[in-house]
Structures are given as C-alpha cells and as structure tokens.
Coordinates of C-alpha atoms in Angstrom, one line a residue:
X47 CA 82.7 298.6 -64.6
X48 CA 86.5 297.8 -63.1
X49 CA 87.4 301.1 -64.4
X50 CA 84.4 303.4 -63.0
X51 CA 85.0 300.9 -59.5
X52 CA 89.3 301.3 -59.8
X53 CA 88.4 305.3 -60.3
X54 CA 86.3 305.2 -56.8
X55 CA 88.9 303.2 -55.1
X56 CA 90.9 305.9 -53.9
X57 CA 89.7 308.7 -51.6
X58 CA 91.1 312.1 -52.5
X59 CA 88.9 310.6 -55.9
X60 CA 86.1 310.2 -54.3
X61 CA 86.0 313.2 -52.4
X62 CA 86.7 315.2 -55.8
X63 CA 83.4 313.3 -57.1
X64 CA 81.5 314.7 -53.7
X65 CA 82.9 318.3 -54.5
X66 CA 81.5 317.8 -58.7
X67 CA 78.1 316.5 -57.3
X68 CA 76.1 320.2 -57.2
X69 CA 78.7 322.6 -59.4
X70 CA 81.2 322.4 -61.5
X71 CA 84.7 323.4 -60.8
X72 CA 88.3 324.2 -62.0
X73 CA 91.3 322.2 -61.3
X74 CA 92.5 324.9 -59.7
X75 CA 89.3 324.9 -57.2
X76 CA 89.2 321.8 -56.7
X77 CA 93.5 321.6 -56.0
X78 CA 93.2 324.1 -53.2
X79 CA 91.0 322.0 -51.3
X80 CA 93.8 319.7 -51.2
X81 CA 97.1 319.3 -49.2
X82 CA 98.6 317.7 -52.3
X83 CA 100.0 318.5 -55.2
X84 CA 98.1 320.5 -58.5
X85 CA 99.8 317.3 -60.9
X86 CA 98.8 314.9 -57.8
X87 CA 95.1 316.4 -58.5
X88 CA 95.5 316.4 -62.2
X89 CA 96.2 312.7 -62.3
X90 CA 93.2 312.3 -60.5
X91 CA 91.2 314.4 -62.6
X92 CA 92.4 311.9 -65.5
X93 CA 92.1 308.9 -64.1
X94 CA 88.1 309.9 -63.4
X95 CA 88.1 311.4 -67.1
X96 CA 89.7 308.3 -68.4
X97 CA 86.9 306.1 -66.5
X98 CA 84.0 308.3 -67.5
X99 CA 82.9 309.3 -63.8
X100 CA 84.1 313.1 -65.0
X101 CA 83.8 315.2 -68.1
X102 CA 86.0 318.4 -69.0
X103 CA 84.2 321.2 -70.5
X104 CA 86.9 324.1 -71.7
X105 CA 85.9 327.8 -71.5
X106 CA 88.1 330.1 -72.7
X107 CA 91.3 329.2 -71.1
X108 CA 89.7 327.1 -68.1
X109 CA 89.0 323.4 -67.7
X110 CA 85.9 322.7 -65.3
X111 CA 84.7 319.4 -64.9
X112 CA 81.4 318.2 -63.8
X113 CA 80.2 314.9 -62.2
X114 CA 78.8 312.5 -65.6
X115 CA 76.7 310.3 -63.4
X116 CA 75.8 308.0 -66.5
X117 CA 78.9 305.4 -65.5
X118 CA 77.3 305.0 -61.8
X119 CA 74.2 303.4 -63.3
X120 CA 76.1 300.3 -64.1
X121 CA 77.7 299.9 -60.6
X122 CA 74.8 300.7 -58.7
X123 CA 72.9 298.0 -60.8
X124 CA 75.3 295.4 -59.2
X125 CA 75.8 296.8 -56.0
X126 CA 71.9 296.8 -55.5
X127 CA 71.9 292.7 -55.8
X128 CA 73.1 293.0 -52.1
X129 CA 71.0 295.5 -50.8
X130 CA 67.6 294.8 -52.3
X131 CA 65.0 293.2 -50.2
X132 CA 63.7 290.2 -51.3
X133 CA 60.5 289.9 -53.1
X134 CA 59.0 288.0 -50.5
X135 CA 59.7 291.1 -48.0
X136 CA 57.8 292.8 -50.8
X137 CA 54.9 290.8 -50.8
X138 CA 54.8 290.4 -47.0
X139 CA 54.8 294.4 -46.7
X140 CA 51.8 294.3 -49.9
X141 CA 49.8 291.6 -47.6
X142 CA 50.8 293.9 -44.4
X143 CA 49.1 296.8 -46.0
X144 CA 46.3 294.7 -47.4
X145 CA 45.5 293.6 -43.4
X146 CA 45.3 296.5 -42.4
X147 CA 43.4 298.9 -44.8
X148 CA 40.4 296.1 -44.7
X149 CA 40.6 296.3 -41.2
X150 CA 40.3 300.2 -41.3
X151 CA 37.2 299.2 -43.6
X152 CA 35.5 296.8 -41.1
X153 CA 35.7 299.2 -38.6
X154 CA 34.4 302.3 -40.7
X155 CA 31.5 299.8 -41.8
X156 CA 30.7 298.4 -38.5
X157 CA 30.3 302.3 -36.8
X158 CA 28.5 303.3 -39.9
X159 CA 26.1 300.5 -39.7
X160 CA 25.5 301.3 -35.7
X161 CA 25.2 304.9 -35.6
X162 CA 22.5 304.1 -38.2
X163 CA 21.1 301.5 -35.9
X164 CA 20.6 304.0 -33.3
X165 CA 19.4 306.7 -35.7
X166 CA 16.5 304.7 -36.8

C-alpha cells in the first residue's frame, strides 16, 4: 500500500491517473498535456507501472496505458475507516425509517377504517 499511496503523492501523477480513468492513452498523449518534459512524464508513467496503479499494453510500435484499478481497493479499504459512519448512525437511520413507515401505516389504517365507518 506505501507504494500505490507514494505513486499518488505527487500531482502531475495523479492527474495522469484522472486522464487513464475513461480511455487509454499514449505517452505521447498524455506528455502533451504537460508543460514538462516527455522523460519527466515517462518517469511518471514508471513509477505508476512499478506501483501497479498503471498497466502498459504495446500495439504495434505504441505503448498505451490504462488505469488498473485493482491496487486502489486496498487503499480505499483503509481510507474508508475514517469516513464510514458508525453502525449506530446505521441503526439510528434503520429505527428512523422504521418510525416512520409504521406511521404511514397508522395513518393509511385509521382513514381506511373511517371512510368505511361512514360508508356503512
């Protein structure tokens, strides 16, 4: 996991991992959307090989990589200690919904029960 994390650490990464998320593209693509270097880019492009974030597939005489999103399981496991809600907010929400569907009932009930009142 400090690799896949290290990999994320730096920005022009990350934003290469944005561009891979819906195609897959060249070095070349994805250097011209840079202001740096092509070998600044292709050290990138190693560094997320090397961590597993990226893949390389080679067609003919081109390298395109694509977004592996197998290594962000891990991370997001950890990182979703901090975020998840408590299983009390869960079972407060459950009771919440509970309240209020039998109160929906009640009330269906009780103008069922006068309109047949009044019917009769």
């Amino acid at each position: 996991m400090d690799e896949v994390v290290g990999a994320m650490a730096d920005p022009v990464r990350r934003d290469i991992l944005v561009m891979l998320r819906h195609e897959r593209l060249s070095a070349g693509e994805i250097a011209a959307r840079f202001p740096i270097s092509r070998p600044a880019v292709s050290r990138h492009l190693r560094v997320l090989r090397d961590s597993g974030l990226v893949r390389d597939e080679l067609v003919g005489r081109q390298r395109f990589y694509v977004l592996d999103p197998g290594k962000f399981t891990e991370v997001v496991d950890w990182l979703a200690q901090f975020t998840r809600s408590s299983g009390w907010q869960q079972r407060l929400d459950a009771l919440a919904t509970e309240v209020h569907r039998t109160r929906r009932e009640r009330v269906v009930r009780e103008a069922t029960e006068h309109a047949e009142e009044h019917t009769a």
